[in-house]
Coordinates of C-alpha atoms in Angstrom, one line a residue:
X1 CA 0.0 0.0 0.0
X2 CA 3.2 2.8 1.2
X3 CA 4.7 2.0 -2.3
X4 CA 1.5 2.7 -4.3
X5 CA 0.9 5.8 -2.4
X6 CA 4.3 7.3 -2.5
X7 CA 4.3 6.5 -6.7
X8 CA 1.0 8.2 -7.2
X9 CA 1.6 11.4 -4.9
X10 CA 5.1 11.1 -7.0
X11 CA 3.3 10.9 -10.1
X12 CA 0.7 13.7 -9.1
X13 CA 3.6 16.1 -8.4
X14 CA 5.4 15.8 -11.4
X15 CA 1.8 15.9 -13.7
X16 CA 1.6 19.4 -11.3
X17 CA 4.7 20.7 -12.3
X18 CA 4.2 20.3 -16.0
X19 CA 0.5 20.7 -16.3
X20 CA 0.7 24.2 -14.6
X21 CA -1.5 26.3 -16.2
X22 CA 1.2 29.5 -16.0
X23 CA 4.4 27.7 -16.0
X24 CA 4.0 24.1 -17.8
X25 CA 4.0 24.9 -21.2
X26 CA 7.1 26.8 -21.1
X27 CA 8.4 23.9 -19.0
X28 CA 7.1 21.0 -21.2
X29 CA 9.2 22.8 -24.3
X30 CA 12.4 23.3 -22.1
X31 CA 12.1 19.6 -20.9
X32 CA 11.8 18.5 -24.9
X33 CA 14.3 20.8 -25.8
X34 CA 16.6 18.1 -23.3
X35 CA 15.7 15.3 -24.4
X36 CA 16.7 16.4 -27.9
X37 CA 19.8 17.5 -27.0
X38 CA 20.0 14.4 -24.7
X39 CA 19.9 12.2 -27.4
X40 CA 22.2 13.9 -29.6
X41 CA 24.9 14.0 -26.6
X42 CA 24.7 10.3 -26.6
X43 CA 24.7 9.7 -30.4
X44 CA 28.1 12.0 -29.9
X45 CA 29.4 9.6 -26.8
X46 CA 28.4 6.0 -28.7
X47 CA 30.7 7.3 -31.8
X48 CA 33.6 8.3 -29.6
X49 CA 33.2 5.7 -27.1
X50 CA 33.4 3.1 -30.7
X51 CA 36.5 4.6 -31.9
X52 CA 37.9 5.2 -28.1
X53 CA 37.8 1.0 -28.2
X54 CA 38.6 -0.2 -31.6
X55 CA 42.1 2.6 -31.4
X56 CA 42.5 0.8 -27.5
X57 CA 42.1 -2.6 -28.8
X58 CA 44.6 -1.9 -31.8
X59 CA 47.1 -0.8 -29.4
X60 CA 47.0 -3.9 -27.3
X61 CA 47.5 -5.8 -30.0
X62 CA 50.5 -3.6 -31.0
X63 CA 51.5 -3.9 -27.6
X64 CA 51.3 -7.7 -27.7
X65 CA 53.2 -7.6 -31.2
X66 CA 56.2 -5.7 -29.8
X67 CA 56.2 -8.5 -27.2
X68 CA 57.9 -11.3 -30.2
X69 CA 59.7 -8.6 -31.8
X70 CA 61.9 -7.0 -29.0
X71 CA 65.3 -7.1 -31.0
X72 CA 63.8 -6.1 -34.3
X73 CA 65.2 -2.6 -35.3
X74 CA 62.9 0.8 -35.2
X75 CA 63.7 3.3 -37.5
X76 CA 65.2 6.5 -36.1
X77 CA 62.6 8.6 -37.3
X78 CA 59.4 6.3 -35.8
X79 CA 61.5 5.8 -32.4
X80 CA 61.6 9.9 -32.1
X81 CA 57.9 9.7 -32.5
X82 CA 57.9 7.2 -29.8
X83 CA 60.3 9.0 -27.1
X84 CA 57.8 12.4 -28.2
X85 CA 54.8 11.0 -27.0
X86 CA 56.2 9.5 -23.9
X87 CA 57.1 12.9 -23.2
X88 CA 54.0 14.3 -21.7
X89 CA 53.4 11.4 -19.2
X90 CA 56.4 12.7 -17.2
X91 CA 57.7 16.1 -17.5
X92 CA 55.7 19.2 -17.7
X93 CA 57.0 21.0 -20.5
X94 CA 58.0 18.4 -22.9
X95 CA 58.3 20.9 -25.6
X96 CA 61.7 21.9 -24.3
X97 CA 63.3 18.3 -24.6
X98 CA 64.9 18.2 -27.5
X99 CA 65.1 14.3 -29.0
X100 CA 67.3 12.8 -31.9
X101 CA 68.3 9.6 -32.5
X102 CA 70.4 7.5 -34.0
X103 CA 70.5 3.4 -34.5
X104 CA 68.2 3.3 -31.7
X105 CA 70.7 5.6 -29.2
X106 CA 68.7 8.4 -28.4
X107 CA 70.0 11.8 -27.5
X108 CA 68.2 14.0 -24.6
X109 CA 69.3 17.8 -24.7
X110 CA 67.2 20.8 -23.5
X111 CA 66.3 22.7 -20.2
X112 CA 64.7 20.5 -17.6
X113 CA 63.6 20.4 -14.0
X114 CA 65.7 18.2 -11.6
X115 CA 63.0 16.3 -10.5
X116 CA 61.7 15.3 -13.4
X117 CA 65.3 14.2 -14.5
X118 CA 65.2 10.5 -13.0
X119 CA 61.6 9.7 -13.9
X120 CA 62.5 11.2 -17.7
X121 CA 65.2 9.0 -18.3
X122 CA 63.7 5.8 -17.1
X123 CA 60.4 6.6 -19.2
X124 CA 62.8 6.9 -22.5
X125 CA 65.3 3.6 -21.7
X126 CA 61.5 1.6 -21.3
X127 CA 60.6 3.2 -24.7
X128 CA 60.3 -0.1 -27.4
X129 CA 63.3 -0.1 -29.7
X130 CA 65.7 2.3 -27.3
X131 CA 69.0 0.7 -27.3
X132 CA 70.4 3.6 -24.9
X133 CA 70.1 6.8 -23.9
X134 CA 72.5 9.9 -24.0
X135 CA 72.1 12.3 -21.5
X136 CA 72.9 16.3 -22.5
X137 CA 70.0 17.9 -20.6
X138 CA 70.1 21.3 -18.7
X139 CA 68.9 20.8 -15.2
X140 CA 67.5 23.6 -13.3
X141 CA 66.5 23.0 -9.5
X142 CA 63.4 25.2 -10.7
X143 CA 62.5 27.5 -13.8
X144 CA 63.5 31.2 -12.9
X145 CA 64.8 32.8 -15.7
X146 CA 64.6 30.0 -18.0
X147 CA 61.4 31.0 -20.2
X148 CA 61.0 27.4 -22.1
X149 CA 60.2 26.1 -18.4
X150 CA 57.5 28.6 -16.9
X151 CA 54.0 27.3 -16.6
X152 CA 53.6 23.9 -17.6
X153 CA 51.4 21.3 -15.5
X154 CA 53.2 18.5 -13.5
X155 CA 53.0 14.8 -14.9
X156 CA 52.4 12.0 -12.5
X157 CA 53.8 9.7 -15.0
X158 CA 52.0 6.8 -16.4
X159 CA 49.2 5.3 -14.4
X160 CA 46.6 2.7 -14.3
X161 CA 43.5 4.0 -16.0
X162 CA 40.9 3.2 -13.1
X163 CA 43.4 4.9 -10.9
X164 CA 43.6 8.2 -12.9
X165 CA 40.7 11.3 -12.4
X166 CA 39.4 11.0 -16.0
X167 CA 38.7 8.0 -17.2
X168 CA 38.7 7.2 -21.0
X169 CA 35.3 6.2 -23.3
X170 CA 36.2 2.6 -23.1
X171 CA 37.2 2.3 -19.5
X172 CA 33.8 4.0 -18.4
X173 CA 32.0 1.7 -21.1
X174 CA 33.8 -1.5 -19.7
X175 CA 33.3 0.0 -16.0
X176 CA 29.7 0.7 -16.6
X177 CA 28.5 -3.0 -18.1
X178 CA 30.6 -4.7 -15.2
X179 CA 28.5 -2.0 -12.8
X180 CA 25.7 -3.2 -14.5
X181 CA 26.2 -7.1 -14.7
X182 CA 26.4 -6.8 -10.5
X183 CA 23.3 -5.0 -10.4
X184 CA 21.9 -7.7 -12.0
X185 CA 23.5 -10.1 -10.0
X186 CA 22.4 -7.9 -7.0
X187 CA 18.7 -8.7 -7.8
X188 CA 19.3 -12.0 -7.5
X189 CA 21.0 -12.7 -4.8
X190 CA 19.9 -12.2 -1.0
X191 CA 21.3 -11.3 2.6
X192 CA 24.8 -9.5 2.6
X193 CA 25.7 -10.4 -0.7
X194 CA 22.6 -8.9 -2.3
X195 CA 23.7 -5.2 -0.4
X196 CA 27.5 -5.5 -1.3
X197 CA 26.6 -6.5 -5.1
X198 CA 23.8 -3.6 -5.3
X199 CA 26.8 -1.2 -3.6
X200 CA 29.5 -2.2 -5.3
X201 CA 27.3 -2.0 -9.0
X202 CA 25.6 1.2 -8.3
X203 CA 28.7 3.0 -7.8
X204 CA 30.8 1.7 -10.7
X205 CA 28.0 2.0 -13.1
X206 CA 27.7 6.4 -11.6
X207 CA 31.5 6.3 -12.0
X208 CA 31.3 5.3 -15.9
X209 CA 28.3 7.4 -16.5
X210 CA 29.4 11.0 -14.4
X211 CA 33.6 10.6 -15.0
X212 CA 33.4 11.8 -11.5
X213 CA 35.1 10.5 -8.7
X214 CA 32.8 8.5 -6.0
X215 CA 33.2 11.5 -3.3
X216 CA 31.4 14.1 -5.7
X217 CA 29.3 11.7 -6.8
X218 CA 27.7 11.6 -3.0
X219 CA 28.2 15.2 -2.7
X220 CA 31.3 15.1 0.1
X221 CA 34.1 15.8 -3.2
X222 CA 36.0 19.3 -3.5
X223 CA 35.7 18.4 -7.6
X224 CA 32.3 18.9 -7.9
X225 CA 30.4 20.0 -10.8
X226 CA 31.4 22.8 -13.5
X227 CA 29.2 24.7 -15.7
X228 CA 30.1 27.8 -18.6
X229 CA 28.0 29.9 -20.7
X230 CA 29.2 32.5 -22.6
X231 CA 26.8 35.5 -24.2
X232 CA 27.8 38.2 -26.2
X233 CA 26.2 42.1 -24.9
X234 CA 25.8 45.2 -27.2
X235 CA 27.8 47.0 -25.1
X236 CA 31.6 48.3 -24.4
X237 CA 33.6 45.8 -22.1
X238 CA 33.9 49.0 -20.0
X239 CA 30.5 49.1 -19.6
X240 CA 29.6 45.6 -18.6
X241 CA 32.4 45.8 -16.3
X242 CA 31.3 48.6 -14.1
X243 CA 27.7 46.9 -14.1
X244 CA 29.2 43.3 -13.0
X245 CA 31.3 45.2 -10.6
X246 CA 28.2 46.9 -8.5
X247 CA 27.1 43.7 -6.4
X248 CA 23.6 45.7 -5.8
X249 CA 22.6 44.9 -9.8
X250 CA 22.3 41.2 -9.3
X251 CA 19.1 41.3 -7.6
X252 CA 17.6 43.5 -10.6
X253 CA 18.6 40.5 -12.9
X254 CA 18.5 37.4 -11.5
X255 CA 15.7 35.4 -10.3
X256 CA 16.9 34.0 -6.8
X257 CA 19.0 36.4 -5.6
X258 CA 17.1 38.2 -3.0
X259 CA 20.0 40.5 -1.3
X260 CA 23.6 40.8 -1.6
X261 CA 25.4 42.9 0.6
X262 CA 29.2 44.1 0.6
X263 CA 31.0 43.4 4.0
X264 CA 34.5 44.1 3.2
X265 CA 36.3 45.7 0.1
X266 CA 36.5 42.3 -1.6
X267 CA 33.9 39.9 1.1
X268 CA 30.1 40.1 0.5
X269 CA 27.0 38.2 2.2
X270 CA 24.7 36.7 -0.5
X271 CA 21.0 35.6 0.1
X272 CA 19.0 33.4 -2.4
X273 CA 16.2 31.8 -2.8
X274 CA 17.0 27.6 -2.5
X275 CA 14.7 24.7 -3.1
X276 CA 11.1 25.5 -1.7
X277 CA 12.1 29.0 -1.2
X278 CA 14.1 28.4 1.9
X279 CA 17.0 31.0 1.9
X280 CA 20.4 29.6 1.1
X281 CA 23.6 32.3 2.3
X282 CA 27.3 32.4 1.8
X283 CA 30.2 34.6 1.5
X284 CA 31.7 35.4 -1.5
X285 CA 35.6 36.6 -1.4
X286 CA 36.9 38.5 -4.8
X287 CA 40.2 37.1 -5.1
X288 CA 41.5 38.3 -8.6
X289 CA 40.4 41.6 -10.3
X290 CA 41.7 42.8 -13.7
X291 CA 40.0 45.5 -15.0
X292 CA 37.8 45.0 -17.8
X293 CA 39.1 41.6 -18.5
X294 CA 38.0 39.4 -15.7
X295 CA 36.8 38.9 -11.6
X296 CA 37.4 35.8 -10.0
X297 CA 35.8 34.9 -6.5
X298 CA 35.2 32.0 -4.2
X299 CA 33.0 31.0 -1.2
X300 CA 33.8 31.4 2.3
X301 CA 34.3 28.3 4.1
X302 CA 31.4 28.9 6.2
X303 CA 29.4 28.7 3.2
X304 CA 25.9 27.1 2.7
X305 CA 26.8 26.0 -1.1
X306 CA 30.5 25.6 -1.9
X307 CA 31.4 27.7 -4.9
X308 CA 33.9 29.5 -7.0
X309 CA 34.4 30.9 -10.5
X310 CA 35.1 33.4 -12.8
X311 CA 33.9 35.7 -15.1
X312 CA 36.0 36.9 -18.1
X313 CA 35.4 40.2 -20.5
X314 CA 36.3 40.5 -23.8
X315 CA 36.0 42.4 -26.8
X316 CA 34.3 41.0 -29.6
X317 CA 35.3 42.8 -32.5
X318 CA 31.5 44.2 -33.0
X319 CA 31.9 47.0 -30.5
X320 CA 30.1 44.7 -28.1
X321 CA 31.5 42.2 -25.2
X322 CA 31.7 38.9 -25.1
X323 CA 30.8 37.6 -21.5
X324 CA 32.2 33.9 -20.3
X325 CA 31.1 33.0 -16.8
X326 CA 32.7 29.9 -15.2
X327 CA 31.5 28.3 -12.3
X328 CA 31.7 25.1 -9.9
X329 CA 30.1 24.2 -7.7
X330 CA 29.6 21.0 -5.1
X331 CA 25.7 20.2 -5.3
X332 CA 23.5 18.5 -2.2
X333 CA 23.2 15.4 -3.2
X334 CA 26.5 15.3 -5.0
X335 CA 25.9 14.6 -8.8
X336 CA 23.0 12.7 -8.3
X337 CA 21.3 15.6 -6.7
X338 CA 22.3 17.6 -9.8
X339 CA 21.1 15.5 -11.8
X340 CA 17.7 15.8 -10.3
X341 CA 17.8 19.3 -10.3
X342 CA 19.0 19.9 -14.0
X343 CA 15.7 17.5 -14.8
X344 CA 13.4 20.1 -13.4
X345 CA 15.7 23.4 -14.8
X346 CA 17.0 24.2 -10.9
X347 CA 20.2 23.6 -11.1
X348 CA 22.9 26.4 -11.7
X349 CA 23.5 26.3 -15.2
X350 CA 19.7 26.7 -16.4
X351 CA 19.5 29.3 -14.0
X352 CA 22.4 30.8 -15.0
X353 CA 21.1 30.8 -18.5
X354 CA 18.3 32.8 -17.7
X355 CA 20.1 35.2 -15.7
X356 CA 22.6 35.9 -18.4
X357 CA 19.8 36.5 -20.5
X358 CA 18.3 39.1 -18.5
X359 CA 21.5 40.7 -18.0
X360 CA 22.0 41.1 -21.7
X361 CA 18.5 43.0 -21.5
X362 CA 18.8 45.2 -18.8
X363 CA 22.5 46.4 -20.2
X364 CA 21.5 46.8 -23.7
X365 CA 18.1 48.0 -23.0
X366 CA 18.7 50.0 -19.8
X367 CA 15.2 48.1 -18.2
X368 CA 15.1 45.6 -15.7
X369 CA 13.6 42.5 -16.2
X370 CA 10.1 41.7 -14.7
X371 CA 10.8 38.2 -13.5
X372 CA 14.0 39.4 -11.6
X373 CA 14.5 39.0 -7.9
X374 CA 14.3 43.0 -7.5
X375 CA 13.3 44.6 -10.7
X376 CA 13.6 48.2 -9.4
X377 CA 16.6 49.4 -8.1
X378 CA 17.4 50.1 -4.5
X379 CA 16.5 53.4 -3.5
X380 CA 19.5 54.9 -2.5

C-alpha cells in the first residue's frame, strides 16, 4: 500500500509541475528541448566511445606484437615519434626536450627540471626499440629565468586507467556493463551479498556514466560540478564591467538572488532563494580583479553552497562584449542531486542561462527585467 501511495503522490507532483496552467507549457518545451539534446549528446558519446575501443584494442594488440619482436630494429625517425609522446606522461613542458636519434641511441638535450630528470630517463630507456640513452640535458633545480620552463602542468607519469581522475570512453563503457552485470546479480541474490553487489554495482555504473570520482558523486568531493556559458552584450567591455562590478545589480537581474550585501572591500554576504524558497547564504571573497578583463571569487568556508568561479570580459570585434562565466560548484546530493535538479531546470547552469539572459537586456536595453528578484533598483 506505502509504495502505491508514494508512486502516485510522485506521479501527481510531477503531472503538477508540467501541467501548470502559467508555467507548464514553457516547461514541457524546455524539458523537450533536453531530451533532444539528450539524445544527440549520446549519439556523440556511442561514436567516440566506438572509436575510443577499436584505437585501445589496436594498441593492445600492438603492444602484444612488440612483445615477439623486441630485437627487431625501429627506424630513427618512428622511435623519435615514440620517445615524443612519452614525453608528456612525465615532465611538464615536454616541448623543451629536445630528442634525436640515431641506430636506436637516443639523445636527450634541453632545459629541464631536476625532479623530473630520473623519472624522464627511465620513461625513455623503457621506450620499445631504445638501445640507450644519452644524457645532455640542462637541469635547473626550478624554472627562474629560464622562459621554455615557466608554466607547464606537473605529470604523475603513467598510471593505471581506473586509478587516474578522467577515465577514457572505453574504461567507463567496460566500467559501466561490469556495474551493470552486479546490479543484476544484486537482484538475485539475498542477505549480505545482495547489499554488497547492489553497492558495489551502483557505484561503478555512476563512475562510468558521471567521470566523476565516488566522493562528488555523493556530494562530500571538492571536484564537484562545473558549468560555462558564454553570451555576447551590445555594449563596451567597459561598460559591462562597471555593471558586473556593483554587487547591488544582481538582484535587478537574477531570479533568486534576493540581497547581496558588501561586508568588506572584496567579502560580500549573499541571500538566495534555495529549493522550496528556503534562503540559502554564503560569502563570497573576490580574489582576482583585472579591469575590464575578468573577476574571480570564491565562497567562504562557512558557506551554505561551496562555490567559485570566474567571469571573463572581452571584446568582440563588433563593439560589443563577449561575457564567459565559469563556475563550480559542489551540489546536495553530490551529482546525483544535480542531476535531479538539472531535470526540473533548478540547477545552476539553467539558471544561470536565464540570468545571463536578463543581464544582456537590462545592459543593452537599460530596463530591468520583470521576473528578476528586485526589478527596481534600490532606493538609495
Amino acid at each position: 500500500m506505502r509504495p502505491a501511495f508514494l508512486g502516485g503522490a510522485a506521479l501527481g507532483a510531477v503531472l503538477m509541475y508540467f501541467l501548470d496552467p502559467q508555467s507548464g507549457r514553457r516547461r514541457r518545451a524546455r524539458t523537450r528541448d533536453r531530451m533532444v539534446h539528450a539524445k544527440r549528446v549520446l549519439d556523440d558519446a556511442r561514436d567516440v566511445t566506438a572509436r575510443d575501443t577499436v584505437q585501445r584494442a589496436y594498441g593492445v594488440l600492438a603492444t602484444a606484437r612488440r612483445l615477439f619482436q623486441r630485437n627487431e630494429p625501429v627506424d630513427d625517425e618512428a622511435l623519435v615519434g615514440r620517445v615524443r609522446a612519452a614525453l608528456g606522461r612525465v615532465v611538464s613542458h615536454p616541448h623543451a626536450v629536445e630528442v634525436s636519434a640515431s641506430g636506436g641511441h637516443v639523445t636527450l638535450a634541453g632545459p629541464i627540471l631536476a625532479h623530473e630528470t630520473r623519472a624522464l630517463l627511465s620513461c625513455v630507456r623503457s621506450v620499445p626499440g631504445v638501445r640507450g640513452v644519452h644524457d645532455e640535458l640542462e637541469v635547473h633545480d626550478n624554472a627562474e629565468h629560464i622562459s621554455s620552463l615557466q608554466g607547464g602542468v606537473p605529470r604523475e607519469g603513467d598510471r593505471f586507467e581506473l586509478m587516474q581522475e578522467n577515465w577514457s570512453p572505453a574504461a567507463r563503457l567496460v566500467t559501466g556493463a561490469l556495474g551493470a552485470t552486479l546490479l543484476l546479480g544484486a537482484t538475485r541474490a539475498r542477505g549480505g551479498v545482495c547489499v554488497l553487489l547492489g553497492v558495489a554495482g551502483s557505484g561503478l555504473l555512476a563512475r562510468a556514466i558521471t567521470n566523476l570520482d565516488l566522493a562528488s558523486i555523493v556530494g562530500v568531493g571538492s571536484r564537484g560540478i562545473t558549468v560555462q556559458k558564454t553570451v555576447n552584450v551590445s555594449a563596451p567591455v567597459e561598460e559591462v564591467f562597471k555593471f558586473w562590478s556593483d554587487y547591488r545589480n544582481f538582484p535587478r537581474f537574477m531570479a533568486h538572488v534576493r540581497d547581496v550585501r558588501q561586508i568588506a572591500d572584496n567579502r560580500s554576504q549573499w541571500v538566495v532563494a534555495g529549493p522550496a524558497g528556503v534562503p540559502v547564504q554564503w560569502t563570497a571573497e573576490v580574489t582576482r580583479v583585472a579591469p575590464n578583463e575578468l573577476i574571480e571569487w570564491r565562497c567562504a568556508d562557512n558557506s551554505d553552497v561551496c562555490h567559485d568561479g570566474v567571469v571573463h570580459f572581452e571584446d568582440n570585434g563588433r563593439g560589443g562584449t563577449r561575457v564567459n562565466v565559469e563556475l563550480s560548484y559542489v551540489p546536495p546530493g553530490g551529482a546525483f542531486g544535480h542531476a535531479v535538479a538539472k531535470l526540473f531546470g533548478a540547477d545552476p547552469k539553467s539558471e544561470m542561462d536565464s540570468d545571463l539572459l536578463r543581464m544582456k537586456t537590462m545592459i543593452e536595453t537599460g530596463r530591468p527585467p520583470h521576473d528578476a528578484a528586485r526589478p527596481q533598483p534600490r532606493e538609495s
